[in-house]
PDB file of C-alpha atoms in Angstrom:
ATOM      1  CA  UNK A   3     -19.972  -3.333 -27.696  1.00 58.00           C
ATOM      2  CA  UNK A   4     -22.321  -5.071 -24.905  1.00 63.00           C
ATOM      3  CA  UNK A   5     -19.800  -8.401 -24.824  1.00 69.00           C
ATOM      4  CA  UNK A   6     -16.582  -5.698 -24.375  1.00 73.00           C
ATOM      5  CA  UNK A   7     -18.762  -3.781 -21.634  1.00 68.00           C
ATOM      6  CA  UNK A   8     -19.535  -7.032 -19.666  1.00 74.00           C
ATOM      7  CA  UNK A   9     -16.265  -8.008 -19.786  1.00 79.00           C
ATOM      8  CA  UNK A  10     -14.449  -4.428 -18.644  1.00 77.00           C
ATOM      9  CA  UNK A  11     -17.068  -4.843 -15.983  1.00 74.00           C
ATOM     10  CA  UNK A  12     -16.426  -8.581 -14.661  1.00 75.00           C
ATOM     11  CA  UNK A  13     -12.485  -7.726 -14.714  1.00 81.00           C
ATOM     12  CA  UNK A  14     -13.092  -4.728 -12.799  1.00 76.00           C
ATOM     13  CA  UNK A  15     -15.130  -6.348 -10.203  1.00 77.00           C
ATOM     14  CA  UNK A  16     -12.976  -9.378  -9.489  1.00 80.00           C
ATOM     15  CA  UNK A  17      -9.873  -7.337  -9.660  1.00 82.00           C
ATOM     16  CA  UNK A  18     -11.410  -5.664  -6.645  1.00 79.00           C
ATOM     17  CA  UNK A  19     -12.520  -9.131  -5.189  1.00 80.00           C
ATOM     18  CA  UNK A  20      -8.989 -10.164  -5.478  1.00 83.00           C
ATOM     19  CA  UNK A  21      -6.551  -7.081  -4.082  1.00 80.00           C
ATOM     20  CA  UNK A  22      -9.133  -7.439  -1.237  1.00 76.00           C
ATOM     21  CA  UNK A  23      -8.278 -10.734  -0.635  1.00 77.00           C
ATOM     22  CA  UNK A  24      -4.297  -9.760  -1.448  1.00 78.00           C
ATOM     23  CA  UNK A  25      -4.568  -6.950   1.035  1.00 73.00           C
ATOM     24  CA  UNK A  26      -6.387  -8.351   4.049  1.00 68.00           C
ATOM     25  CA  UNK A  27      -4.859 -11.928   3.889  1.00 68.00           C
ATOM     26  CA  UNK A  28      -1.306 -10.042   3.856  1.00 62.00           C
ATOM     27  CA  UNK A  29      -0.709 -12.487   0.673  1.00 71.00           C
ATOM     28  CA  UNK A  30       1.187  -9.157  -1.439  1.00 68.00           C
ATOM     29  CA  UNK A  31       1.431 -11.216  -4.883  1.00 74.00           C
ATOM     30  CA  UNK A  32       2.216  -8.756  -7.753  1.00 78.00           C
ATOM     31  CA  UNK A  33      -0.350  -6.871  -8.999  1.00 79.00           C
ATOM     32  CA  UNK A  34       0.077  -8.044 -12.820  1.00 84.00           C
ATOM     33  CA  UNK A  35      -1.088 -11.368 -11.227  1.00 84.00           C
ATOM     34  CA  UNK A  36      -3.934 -10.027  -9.914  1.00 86.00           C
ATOM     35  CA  UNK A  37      -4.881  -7.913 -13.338  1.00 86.00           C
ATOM     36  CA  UNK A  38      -4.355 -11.247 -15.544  1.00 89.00           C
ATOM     37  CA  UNK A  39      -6.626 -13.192 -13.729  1.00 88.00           C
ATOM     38  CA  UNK A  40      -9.592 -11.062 -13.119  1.00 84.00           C
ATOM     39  CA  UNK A  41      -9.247 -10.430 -16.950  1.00 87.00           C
ATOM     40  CA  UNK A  42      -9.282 -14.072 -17.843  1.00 88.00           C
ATOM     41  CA  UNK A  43     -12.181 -14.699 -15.123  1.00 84.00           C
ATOM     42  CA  UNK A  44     -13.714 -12.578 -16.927  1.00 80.00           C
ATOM     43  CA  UNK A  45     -13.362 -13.291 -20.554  1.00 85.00           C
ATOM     44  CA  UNK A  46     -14.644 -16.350 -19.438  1.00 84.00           C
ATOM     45  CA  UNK A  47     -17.489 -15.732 -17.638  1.00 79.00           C
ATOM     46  CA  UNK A  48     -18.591 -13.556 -20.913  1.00 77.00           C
ATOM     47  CA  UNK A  49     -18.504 -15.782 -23.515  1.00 78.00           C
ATOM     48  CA  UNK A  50     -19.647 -18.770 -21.532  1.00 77.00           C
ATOM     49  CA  UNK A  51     -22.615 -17.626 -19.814  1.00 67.00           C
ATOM     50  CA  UNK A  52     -24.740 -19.628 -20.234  1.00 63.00           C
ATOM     51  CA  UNK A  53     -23.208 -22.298 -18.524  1.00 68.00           C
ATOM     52  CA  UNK A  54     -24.037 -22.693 -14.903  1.00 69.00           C
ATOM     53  CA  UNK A  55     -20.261 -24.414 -14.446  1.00 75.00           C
ATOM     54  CA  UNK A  56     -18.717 -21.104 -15.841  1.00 73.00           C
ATOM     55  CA  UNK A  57     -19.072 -19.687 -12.132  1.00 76.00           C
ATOM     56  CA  UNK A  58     -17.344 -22.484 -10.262  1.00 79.00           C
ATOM     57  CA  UNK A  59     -14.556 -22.482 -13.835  1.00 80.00           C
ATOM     58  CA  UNK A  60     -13.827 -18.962 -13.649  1.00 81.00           C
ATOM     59  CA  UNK A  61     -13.393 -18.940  -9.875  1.00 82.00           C
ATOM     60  CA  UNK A  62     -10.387 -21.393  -9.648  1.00 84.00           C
ATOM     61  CA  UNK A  63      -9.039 -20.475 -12.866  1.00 86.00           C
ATOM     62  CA  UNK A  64      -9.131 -16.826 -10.802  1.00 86.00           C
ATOM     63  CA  UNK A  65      -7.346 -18.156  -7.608  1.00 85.00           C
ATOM     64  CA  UNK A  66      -5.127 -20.050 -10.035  1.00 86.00           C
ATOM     65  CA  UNK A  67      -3.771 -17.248 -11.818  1.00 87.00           C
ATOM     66  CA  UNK A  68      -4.012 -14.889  -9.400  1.00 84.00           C
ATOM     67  CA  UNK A  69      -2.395 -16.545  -6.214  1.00 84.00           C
ATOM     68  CA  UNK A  70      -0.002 -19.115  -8.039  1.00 78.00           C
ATOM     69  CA  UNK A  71       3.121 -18.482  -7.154  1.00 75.00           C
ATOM     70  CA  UNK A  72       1.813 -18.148  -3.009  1.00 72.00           C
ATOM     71  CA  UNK A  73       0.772 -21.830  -3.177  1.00 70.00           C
ATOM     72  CA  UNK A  74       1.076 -21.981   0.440  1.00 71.00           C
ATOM     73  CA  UNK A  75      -1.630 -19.173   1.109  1.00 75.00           C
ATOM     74  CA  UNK A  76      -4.080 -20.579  -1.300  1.00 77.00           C
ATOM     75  CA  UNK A  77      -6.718 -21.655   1.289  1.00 82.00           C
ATOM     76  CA  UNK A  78      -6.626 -18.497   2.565  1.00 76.00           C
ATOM     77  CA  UNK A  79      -7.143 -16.680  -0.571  1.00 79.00           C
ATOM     78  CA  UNK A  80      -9.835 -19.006  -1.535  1.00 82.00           C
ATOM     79  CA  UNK A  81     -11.205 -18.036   1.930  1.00 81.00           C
ATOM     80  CA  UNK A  82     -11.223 -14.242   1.671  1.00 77.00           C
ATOM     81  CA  UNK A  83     -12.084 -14.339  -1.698  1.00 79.00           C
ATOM     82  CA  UNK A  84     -15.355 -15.986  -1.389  1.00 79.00           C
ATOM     83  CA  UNK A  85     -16.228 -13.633   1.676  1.00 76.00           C
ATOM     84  CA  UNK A  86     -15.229 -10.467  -0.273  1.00 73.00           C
ATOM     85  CA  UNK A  87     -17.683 -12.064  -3.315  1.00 73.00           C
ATOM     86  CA  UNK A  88     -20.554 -13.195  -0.884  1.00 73.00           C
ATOM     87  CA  UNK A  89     -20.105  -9.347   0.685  1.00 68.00           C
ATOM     88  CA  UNK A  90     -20.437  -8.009  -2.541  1.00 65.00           C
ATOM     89  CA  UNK A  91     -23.726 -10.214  -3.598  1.00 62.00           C
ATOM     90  CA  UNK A  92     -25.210  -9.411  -0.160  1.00 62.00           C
ATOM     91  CA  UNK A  93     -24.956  -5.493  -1.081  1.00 59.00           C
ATOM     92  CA  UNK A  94     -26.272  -5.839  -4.647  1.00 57.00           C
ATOM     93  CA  UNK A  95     -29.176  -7.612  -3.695  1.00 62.00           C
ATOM     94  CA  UNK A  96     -30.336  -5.173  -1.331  1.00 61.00           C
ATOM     95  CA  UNK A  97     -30.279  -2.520  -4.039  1.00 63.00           C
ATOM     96  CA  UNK A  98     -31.386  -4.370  -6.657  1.00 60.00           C
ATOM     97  CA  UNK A  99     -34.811  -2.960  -6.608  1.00 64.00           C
ATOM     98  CA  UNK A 100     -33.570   0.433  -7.415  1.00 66.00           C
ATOM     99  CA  UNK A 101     -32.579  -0.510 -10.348  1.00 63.00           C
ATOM    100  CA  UNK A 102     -36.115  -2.498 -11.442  1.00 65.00           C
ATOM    101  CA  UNK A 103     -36.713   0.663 -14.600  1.00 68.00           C
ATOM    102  CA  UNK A 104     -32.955   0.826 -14.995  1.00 66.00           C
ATOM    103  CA  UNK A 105     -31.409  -0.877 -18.261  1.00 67.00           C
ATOM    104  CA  UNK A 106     -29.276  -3.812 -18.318  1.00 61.00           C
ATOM    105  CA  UNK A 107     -26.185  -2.303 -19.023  1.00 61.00           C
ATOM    106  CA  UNK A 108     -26.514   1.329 -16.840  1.00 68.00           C
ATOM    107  CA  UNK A 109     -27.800  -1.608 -13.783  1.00 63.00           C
ATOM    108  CA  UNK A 110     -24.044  -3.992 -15.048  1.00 62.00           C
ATOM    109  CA  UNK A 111     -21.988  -0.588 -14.618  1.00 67.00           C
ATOM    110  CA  UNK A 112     -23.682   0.536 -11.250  1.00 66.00           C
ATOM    111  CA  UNK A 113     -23.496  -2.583  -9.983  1.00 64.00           C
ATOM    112  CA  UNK A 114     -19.608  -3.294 -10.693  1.00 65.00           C
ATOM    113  CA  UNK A 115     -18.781   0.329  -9.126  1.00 68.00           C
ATOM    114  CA  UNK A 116     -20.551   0.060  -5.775  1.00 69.00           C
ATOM    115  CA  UNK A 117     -19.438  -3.651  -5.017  1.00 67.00           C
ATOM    116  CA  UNK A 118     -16.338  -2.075  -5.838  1.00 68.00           C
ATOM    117  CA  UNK A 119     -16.326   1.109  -3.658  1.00 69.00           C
ATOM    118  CA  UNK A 120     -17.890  -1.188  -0.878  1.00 67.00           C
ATOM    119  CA  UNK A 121     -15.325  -3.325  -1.108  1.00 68.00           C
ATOM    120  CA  UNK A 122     -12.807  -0.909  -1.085  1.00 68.00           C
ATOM    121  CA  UNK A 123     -14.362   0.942   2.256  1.00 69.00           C
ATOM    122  CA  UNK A 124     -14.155  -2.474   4.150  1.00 66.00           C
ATOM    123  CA  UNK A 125     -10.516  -3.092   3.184  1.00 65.00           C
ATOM    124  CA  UNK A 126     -10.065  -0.053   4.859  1.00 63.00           C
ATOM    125  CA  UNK A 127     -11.823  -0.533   7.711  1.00 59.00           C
ATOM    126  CA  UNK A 128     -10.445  -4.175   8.325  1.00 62.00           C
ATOM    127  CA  UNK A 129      -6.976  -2.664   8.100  1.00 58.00           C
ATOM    128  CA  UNK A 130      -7.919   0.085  10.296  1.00 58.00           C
ATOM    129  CA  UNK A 131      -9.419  -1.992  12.996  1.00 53.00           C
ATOM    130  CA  UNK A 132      -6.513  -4.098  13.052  1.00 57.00           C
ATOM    131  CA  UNK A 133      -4.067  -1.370  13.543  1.00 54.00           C
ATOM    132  CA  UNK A 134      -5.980   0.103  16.155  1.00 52.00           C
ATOM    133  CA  UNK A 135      -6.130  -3.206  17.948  1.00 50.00           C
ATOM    134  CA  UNK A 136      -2.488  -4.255  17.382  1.00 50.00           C
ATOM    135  CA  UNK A 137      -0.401  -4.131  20.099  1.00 45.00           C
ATOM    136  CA  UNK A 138       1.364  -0.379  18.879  1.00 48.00           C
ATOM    137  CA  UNK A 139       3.700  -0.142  21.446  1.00 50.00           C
ATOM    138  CA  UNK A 140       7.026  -2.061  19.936  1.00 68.00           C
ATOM    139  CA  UNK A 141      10.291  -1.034  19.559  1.00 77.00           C
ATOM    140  CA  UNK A 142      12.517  -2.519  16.734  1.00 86.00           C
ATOM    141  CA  UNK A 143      16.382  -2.658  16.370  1.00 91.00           C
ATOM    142  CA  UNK A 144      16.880  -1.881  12.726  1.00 94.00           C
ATOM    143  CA  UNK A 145      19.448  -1.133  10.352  1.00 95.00           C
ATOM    144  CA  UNK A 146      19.133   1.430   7.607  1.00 96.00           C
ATOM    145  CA  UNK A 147      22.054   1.809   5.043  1.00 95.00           C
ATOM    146  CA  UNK A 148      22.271   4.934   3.276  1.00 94.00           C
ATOM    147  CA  UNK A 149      24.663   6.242   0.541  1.00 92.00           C
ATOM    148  CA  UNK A 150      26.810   3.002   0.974  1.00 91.00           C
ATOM    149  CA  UNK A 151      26.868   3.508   5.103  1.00 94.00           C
ATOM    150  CA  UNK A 152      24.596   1.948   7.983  1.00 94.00           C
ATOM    151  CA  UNK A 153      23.643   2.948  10.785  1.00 94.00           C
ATOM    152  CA  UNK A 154      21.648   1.268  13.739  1.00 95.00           C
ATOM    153  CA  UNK A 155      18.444   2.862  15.078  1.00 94.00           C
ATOM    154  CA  UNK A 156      15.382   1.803  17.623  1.00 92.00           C
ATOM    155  CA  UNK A 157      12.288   2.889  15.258  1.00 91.00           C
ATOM    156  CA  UNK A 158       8.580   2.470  16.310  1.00 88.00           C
ATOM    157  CA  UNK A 159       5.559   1.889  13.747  1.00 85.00           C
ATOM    158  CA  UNK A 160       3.293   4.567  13.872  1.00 83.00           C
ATOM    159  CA  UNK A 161      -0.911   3.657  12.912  1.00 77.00           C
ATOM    160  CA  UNK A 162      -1.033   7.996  12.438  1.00 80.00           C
ATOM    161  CA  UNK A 163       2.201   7.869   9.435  1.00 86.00           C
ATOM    162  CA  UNK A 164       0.237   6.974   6.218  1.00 86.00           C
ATOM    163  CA  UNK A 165       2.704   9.152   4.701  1.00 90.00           C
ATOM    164  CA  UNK A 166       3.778   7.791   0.561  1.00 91.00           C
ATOM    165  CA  UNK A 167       5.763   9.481  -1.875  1.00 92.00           C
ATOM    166  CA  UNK A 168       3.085  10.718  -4.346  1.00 89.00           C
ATOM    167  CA  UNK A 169       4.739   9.260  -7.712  1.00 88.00           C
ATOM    168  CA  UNK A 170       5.653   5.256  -6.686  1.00 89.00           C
ATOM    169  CA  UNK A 171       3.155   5.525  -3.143  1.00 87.00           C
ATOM    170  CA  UNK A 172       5.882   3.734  -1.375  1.00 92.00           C
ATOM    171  CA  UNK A 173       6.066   4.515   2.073  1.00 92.00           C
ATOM    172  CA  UNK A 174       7.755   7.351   4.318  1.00 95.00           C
ATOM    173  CA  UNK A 175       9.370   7.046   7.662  1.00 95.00           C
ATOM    174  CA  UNK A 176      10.529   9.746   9.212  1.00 95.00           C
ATOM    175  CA  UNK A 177      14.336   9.604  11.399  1.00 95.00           C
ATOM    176  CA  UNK A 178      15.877  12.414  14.124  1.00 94.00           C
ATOM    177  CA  UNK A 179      18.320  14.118  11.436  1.00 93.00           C
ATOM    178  CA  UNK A 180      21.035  13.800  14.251  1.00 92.00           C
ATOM    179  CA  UNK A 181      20.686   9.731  13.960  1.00 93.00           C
ATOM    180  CA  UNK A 182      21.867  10.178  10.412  1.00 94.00           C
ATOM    181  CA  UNK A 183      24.056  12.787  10.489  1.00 92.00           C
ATOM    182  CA  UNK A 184      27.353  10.369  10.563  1.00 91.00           C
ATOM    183  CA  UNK A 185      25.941   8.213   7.678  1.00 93.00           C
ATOM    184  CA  UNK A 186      24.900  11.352   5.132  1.00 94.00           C
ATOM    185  CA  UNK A 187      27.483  12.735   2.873  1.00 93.00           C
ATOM    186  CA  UNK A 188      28.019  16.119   4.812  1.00 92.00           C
ATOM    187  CA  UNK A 189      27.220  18.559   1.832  1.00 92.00           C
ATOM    188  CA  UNK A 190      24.116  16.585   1.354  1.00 93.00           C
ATOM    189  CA  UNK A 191      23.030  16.854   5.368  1.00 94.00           C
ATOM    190  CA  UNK A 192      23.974  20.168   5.383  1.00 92.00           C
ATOM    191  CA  UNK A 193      22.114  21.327   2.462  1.00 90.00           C
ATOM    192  CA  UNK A 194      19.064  19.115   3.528  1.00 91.00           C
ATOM    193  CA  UNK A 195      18.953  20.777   7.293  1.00 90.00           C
ATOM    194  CA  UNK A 196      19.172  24.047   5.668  1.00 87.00           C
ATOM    195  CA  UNK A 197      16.583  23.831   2.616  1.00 86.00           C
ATOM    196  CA  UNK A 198      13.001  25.933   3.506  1.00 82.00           C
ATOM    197  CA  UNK A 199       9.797  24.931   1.192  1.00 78.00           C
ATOM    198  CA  UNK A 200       9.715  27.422  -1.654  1.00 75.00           C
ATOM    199  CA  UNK A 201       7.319  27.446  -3.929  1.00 68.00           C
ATOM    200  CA  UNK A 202       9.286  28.689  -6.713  1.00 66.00           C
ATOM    201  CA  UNK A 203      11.938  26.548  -6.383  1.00 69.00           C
ATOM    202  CA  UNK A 204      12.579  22.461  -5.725  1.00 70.00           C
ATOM    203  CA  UNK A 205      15.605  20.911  -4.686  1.00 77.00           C
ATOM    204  CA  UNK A 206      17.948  23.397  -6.421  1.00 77.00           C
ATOM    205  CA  UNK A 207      20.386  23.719  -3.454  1.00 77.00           C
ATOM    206  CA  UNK A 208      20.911  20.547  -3.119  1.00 84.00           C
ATOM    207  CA  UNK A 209      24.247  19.055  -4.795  1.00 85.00           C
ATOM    208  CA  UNK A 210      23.036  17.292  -7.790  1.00 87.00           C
ATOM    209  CA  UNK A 211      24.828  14.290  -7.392  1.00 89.00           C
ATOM    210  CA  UNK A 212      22.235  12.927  -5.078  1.00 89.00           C
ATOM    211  CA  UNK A 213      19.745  14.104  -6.828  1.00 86.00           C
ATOM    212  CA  UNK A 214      18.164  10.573  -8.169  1.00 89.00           C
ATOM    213  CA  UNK A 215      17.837   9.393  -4.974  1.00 92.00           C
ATOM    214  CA  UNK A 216      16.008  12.597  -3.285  1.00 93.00           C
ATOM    215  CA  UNK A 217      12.206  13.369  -3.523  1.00 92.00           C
ATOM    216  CA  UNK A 218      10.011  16.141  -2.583  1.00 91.00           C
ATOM    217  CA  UNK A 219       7.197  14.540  -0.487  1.00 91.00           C
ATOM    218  CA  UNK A 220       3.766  16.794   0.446  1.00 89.00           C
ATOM    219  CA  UNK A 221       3.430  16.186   4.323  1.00 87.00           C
ATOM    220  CA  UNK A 222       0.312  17.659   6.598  1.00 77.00           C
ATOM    221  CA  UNK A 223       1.560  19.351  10.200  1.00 65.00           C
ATOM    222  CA  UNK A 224      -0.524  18.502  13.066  1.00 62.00           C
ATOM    223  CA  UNK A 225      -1.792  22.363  12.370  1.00 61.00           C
ATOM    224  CA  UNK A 226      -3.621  21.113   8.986  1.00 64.00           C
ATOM    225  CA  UNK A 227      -0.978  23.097   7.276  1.00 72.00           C
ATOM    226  CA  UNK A 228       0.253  21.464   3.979  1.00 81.00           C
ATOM    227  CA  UNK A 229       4.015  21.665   3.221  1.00 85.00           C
ATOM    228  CA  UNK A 230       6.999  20.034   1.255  1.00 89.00           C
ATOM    229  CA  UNK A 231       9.727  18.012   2.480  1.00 91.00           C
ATOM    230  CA  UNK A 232      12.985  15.845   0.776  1.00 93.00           C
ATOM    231  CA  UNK A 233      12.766  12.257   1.350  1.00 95.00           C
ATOM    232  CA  UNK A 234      15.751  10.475   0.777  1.00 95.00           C
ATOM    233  CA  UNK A 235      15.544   6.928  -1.080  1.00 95.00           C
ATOM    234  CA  UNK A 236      17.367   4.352   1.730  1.00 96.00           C
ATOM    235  CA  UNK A 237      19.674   1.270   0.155  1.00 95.00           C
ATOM    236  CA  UNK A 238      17.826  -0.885   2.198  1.00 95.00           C
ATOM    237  CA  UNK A 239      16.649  -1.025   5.385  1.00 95.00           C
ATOM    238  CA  UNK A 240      16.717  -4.172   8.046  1.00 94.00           C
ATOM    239  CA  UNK A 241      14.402  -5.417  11.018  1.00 91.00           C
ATOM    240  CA  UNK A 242      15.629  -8.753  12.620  1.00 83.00           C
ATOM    241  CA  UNK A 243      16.171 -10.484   9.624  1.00 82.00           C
ATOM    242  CA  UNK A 244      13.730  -8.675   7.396  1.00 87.00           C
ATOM    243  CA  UNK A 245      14.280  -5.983   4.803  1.00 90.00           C
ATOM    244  CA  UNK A 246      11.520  -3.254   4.352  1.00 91.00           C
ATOM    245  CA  UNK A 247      10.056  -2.748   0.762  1.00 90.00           C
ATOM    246  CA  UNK A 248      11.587   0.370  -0.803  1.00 92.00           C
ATOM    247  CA  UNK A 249      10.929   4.052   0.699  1.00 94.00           C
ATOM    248  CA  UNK A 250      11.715   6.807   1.827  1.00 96.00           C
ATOM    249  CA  UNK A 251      13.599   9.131   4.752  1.00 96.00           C
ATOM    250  CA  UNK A 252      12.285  11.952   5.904  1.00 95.00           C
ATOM    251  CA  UNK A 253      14.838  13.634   8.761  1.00 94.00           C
ATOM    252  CA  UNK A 254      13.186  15.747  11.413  1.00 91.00           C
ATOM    253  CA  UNK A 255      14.529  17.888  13.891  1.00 84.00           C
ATOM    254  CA  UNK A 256      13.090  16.597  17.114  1.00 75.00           C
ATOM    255  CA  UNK A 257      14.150  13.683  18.289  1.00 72.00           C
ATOM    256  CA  UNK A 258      11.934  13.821  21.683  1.00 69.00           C
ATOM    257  CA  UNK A 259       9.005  13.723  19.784  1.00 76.00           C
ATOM    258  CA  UNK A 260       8.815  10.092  18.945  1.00 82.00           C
ATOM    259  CA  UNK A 261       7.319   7.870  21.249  1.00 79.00           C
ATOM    260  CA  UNK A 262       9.497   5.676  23.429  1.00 76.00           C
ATOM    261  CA  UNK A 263      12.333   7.721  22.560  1.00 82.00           C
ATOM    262  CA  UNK A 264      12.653   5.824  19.304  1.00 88.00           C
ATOM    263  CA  UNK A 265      15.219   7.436  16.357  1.00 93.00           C
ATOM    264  CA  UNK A 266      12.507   7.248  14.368  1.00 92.00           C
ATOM    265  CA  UNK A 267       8.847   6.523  13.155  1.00 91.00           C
ATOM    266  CA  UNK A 268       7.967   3.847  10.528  1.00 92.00           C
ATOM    267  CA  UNK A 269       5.207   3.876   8.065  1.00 91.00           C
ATOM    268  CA  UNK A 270       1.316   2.081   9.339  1.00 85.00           C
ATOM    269  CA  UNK A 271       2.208  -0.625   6.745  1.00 84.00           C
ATOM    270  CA  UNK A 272       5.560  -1.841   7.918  1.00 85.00           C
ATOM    271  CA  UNK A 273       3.446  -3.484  10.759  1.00 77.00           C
ATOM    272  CA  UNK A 274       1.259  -5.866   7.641  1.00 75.00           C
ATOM    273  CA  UNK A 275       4.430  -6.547   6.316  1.00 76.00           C
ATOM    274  CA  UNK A 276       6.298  -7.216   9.409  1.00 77.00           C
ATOM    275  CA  UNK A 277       3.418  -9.234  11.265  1.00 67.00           C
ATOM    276  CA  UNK A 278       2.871 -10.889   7.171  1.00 57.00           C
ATOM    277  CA  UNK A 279       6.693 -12.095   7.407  1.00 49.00           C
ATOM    278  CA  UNK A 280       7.081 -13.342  11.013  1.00 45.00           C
ATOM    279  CA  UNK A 281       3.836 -16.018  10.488  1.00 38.00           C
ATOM    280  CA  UNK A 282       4.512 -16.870   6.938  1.00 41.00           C
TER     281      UNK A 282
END
């Protein structure tokens, strides 16, 4: 039971090491890549500890596994990997000697959770700070195809939209409803303008044969007041020569209420994956 602990432990912790690394480095390698190595780091580190070359073995055999198939970013990831593990040892030493009555294993489990949560805290910060730093005031041409039909539209990357569809967490941009008016099958504009959050009903007024590709999204008004609106699921959605992971469409009624006069707002993250795709 000890060995199975250890190992749940060491998976969880470098799994943690490593989407830090994924995350800040803007590397976005699949996440089964990520799970596979930090359990075979792991394994390894278990049943050969006590070897001192099991550390420097299970290391590469992590960044192997983990960022293979970004061979070009593998410096990098070697990089933030060691600083996210060298952040983590700094923090466990200094509360190591609260744990000097504490058994082995309850000290193994507290240890993996807060190098984990304080790993997790400076991800966000790090993201945070570089949002807030970024230059925020860009204006894209983009094109956004919807039911078959595109349509072009000046959008602007907002730090403030961390808005994700609860179910998949992929992102939510919000468009003027007149922008897409043209491109939207008229029953389903129509019926979308007109639907009011009810709690006792979903998206029963809306013609059912767009029903697969509609969503009702929880959204926050600047009033703290917690409501439901229908995101639609875009075909795809250009930038220059860049397509924007799958999401959502959320039409409002204001136009004048985006910055710049833009059609629309994008999610925080397009910018990682925008800024990710014009250096790599």
């Amino acid at each position: 039971m000890y060995a199975e602990v250890m190992i749940v432990t060491n998976t969880f912790f470098n799994y943690t090491v490593l989407a830090f690394a994924n995350k800040i480095g803007w590397i976005e390698n699949q996440k089964r890549y990520l799970f596979l190595s930090a359990l075979t780091a792991g394994v390894i580190t278990v049943v050969f500890s006590h070897s001192m070359s099991t550390i420097f073995l299970s290391f590469f055999v992590m960044i192997a596994i983990a960022f293979w198939k970004k061979r070009s970013q593998i410096v990098k990831a070697i990089i933030l990997t060691l600083l996210a593990s060298v952040f983590a040892g700094g923090l466990l030493t200094a509360i190591a000697p609260l744990y000097d009555n504490s058994s082995n294993l309850f000290m193994i489990i507290n240890f993996a959770l807060i190098a984990t949560g304080g790993l997790y805290l400076l991800t966000k910060h790090v993201l945070h700070l570089n949002i807030a730093h970024a230059e925020r005031e860009l204006l894209y041409s983009s094109n956004v195809m919807l039911f078959g039909a595109s349509k072009e539209l000046t959008i602007f990357i907002d730090s403030g939209n961390v808005c994700t569809e609860p179910l998949s967490n992929d992102p939510v941009h919000f468009v003027a409803a007149e922008m897409l008016k043209e491109i939207l099958p008229p029953a389903l504009f129509e019926a979308i303008s007109d639907w009011e959050f009810d709690r006792k009903t979903g998206l029963d007024k809306i013609p059912k044969e767009y029903a697969s590709k509609l969503r009702l999204i929880p959204i926050a008004t600047i009033q703290k007041h917690k409501t439901w609106v229908v995101g639609i699921k875009y075909d795809q959605w250009i930038i220059g020569d860049q397509t924007l992971p799958k999401g959502y469409i959320v039409m409002t009624k204001a136009k004048e209420k985006f910055p710049h006069e833009a059609d629309g707002i994008l999610h925080s993250s397009s910018y990682f994956h925008l800024k990710k795709r014009s250096v790599g």
